[in-house]
Coordinates of C-alpha atoms in Angstrom, one line a residue:
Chain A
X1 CA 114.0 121.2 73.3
X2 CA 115.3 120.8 76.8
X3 CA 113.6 120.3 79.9
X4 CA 113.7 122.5 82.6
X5 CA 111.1 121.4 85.9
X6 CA 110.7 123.5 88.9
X7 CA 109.2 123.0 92.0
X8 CA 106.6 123.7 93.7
X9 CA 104.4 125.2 90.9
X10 CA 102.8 126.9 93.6
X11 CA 103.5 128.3 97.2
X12 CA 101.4 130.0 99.7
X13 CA 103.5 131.3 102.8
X14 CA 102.9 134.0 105.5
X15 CA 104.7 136.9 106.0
X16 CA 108.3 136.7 107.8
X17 CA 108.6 132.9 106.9
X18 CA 111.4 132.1 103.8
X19 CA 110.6 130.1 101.1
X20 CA 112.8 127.6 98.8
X21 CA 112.1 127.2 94.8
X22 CA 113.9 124.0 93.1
X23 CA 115.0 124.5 89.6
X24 CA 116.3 121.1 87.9
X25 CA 117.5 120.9 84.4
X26 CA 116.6 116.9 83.3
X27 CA 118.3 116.2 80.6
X28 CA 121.3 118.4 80.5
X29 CA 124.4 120.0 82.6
X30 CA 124.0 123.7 82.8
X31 CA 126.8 125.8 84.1
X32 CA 124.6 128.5 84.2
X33 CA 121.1 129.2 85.5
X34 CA 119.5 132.2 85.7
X35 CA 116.4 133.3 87.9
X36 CA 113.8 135.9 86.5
X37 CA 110.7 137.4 88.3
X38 CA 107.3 138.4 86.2
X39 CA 105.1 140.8 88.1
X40 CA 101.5 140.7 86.8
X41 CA 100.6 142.3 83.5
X42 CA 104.9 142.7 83.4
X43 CA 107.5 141.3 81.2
X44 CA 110.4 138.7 82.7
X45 CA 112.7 140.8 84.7
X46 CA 116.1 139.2 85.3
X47 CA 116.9 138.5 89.0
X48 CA 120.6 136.7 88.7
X49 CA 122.4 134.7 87.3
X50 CA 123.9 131.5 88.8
X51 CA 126.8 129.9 88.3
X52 CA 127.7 126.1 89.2
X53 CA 130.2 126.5 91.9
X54 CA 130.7 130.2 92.4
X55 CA 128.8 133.0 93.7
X56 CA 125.6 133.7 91.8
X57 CA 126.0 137.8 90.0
X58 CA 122.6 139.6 91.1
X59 CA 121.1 142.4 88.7
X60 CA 120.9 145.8 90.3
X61 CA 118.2 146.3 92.8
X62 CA 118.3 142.6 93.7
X63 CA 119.3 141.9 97.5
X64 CA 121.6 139.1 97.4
X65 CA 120.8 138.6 101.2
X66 CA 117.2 138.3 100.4
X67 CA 117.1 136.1 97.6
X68 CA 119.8 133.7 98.1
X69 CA 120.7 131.0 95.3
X70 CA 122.9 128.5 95.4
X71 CA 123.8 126.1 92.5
X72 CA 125.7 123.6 94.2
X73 CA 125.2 121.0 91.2
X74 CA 125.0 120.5 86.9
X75 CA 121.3 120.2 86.8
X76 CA 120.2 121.9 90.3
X77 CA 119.9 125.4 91.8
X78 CA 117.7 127.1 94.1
X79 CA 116.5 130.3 95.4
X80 CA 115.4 130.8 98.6
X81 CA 113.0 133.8 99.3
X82 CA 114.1 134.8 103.3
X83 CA 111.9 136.5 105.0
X84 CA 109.3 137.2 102.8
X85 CA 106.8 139.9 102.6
X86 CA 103.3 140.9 100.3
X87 CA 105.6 142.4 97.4
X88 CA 107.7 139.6 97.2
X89 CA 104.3 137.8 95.4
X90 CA 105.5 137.1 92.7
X91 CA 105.9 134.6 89.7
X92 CA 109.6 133.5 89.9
X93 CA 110.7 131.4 87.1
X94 CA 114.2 130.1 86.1
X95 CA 115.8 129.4 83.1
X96 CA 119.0 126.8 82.0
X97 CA 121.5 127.8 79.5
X98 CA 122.9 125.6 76.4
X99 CA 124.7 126.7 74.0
X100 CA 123.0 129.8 72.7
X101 CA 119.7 128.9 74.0
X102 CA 117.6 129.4 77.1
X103 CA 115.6 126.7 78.7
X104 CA 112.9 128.0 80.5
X105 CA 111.1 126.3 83.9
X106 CA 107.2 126.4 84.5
X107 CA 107.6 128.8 86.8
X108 CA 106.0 129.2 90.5
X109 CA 103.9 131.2 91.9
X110 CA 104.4 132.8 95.2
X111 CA 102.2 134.5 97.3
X112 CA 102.8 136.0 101.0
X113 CA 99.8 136.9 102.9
Chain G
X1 CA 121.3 144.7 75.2
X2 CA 120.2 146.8 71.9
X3 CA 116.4 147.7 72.4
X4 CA 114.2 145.8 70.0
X5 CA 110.8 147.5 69.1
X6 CA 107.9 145.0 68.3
X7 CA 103.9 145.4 67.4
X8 CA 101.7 145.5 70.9
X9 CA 99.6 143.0 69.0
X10 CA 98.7 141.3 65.8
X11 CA 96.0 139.0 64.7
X12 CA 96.6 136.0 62.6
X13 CA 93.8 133.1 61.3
X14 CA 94.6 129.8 62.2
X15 CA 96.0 127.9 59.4
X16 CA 97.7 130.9 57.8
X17 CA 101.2 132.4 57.9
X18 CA 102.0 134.6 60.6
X19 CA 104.8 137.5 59.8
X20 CA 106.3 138.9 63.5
X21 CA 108.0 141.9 62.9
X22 CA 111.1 143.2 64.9
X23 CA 112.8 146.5 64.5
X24 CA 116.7 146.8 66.0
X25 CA 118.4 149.5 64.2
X26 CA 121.5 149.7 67.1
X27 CA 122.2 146.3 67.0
X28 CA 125.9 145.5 67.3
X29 CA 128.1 143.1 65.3
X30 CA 127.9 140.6 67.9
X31 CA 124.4 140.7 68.9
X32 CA 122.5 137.5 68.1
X33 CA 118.8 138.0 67.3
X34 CA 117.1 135.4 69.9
X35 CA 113.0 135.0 69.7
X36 CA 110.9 133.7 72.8
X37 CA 107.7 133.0 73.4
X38 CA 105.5 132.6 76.4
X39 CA 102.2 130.8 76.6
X40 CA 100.3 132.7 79.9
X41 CA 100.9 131.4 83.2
X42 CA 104.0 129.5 81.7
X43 CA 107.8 130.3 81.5
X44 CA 109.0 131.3 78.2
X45 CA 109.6 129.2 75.1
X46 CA 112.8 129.4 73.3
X47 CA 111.7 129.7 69.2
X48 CA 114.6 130.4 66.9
X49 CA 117.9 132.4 66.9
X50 CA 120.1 133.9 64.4
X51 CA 123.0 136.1 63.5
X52 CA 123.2 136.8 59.8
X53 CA 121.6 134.3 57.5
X54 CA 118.1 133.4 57.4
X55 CA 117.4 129.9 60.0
X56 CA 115.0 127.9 60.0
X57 CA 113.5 125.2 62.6
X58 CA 110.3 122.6 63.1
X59 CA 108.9 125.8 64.7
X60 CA 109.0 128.6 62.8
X61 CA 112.1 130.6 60.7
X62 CA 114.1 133.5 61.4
X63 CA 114.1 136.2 58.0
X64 CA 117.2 138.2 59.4
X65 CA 117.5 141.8 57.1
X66 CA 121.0 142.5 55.4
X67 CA 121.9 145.4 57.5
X68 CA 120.5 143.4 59.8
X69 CA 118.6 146.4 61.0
X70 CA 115.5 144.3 61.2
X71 CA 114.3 140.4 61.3
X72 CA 110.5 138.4 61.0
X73 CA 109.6 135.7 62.6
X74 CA 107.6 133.6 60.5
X75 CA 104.9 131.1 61.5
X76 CA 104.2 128.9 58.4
X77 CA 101.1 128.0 59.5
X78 CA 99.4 129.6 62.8
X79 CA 97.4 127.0 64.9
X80 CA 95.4 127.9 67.7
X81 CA 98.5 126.7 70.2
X82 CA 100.7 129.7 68.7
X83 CA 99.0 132.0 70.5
X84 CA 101.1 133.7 72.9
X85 CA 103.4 136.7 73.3
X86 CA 106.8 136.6 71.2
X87 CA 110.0 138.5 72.1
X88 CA 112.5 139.5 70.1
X89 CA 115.6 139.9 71.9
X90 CA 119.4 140.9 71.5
X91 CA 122.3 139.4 73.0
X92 CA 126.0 138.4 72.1
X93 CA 124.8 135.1 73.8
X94 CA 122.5 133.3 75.8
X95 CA 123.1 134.6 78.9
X96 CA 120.4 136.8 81.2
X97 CA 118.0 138.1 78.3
X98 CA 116.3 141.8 78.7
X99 CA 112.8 140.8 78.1
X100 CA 110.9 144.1 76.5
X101 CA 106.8 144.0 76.2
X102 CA 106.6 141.6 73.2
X103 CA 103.9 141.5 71.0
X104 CA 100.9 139.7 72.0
X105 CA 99.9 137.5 69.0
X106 CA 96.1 136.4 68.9
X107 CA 95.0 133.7 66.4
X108 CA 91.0 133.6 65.4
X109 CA 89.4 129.9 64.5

């Protein structure tokens, strides 16, 4: 399978501050990457989807102007948690797409005290 | 995406098949059958995919039903390492998957 790294694995930030997650795919181009977030106890819950070059498409309920992504490159795209807050805790974890198959990343866990 | 429905949980012994069953009785023409699986504290694992015909891969195989109503994912031979959740998923492609509960697959020593 593919590899998909992400980075940090882990973040700690205080509230108000933003925070940037790296998602790389290694050993592939990927048009399209997609962001999920996994609330404890909860299944994946799709966030966006991101596009090389173009606007990323947000799922309903999702504020573009909170969790901004950009994929300016084949094997990079990141999302940047502004102004975070308590509920935004989260494990946020992002996926690369070949063919008919998701690559998923480790994932990374944020917390905002 | 078509709902799937899929055991809460099932027990396997290590060493011995495993049979994951998926129910999708408003599945459309298009819809692939996509299986995940996700280890805790770890992004998901893509497992197998099919449309029609039965596939199989180093990981497991796909037994797709002929209405197509219905598929198993099959472990040949459960190890310790398979345990994890497994979702069974519908989508025309690969793009943003609809993740339901899964069933949470526990293999005994």
């Amino acid at each position: 399978g593919a590899v998909v790294s992400q980075h940090p694995s882990r973040v700690i930030c205080k509230s108000g501050t933003s925070v940037k997650i790296e998602c790389r795919s290694l050993d592939f181009q990927a048009t399209t990457m997609f962001w999920y977030r996994q609330f404890p106890k909860q299944s994946l819950m799709l966030m966006a989807t991101s596009n090389e070059g173009s606007k990323a498409t947000y799922e309903q309920g999702v504020e573009k102007d909170k969790f901004l992504i950009n994929h300016a490159s084949l094997t990079l795209s990141t999302l940047t948690v502004t102004s975070a807050h308590p509920e935004d805790s989260s494990f946020y974890i992002c996926s690369a797409k070949r063919s008919y198959e998701q690559y998923f990343g480790p994932g990374t866990r944020l917390t905002v005290t | 995406d078509a709902k799937t429905t899929q055991p809460n949980s099932m027990e396997s012994n290590e060493e011995e098949p495993v049979h994951l069953p998926c129910n999708h009785s408003t599945i459309s023409g298009t819809d692939y059958i996509h299986w995940y699986r996700q280890l805790p504290s770890q992004g998901p694992e893509y497992v197998i995919h099919g449309l029609t015909s039965n596939v199989n891969n180093r990981m497991a195989s796909l037994a797709i039903a002929e209405d197509r109503k219905s598929s198993t994912l099959i472990l040949h031979r459960a190890t310790l390492r398979d345990a994890a959740v497994y979702y069974c998923i519908l989508s025309p492609s690969a793009d943003g998957l609809t993740f339901g509960k899964g069933t949470h697959l526990i293999i005994q020593p």
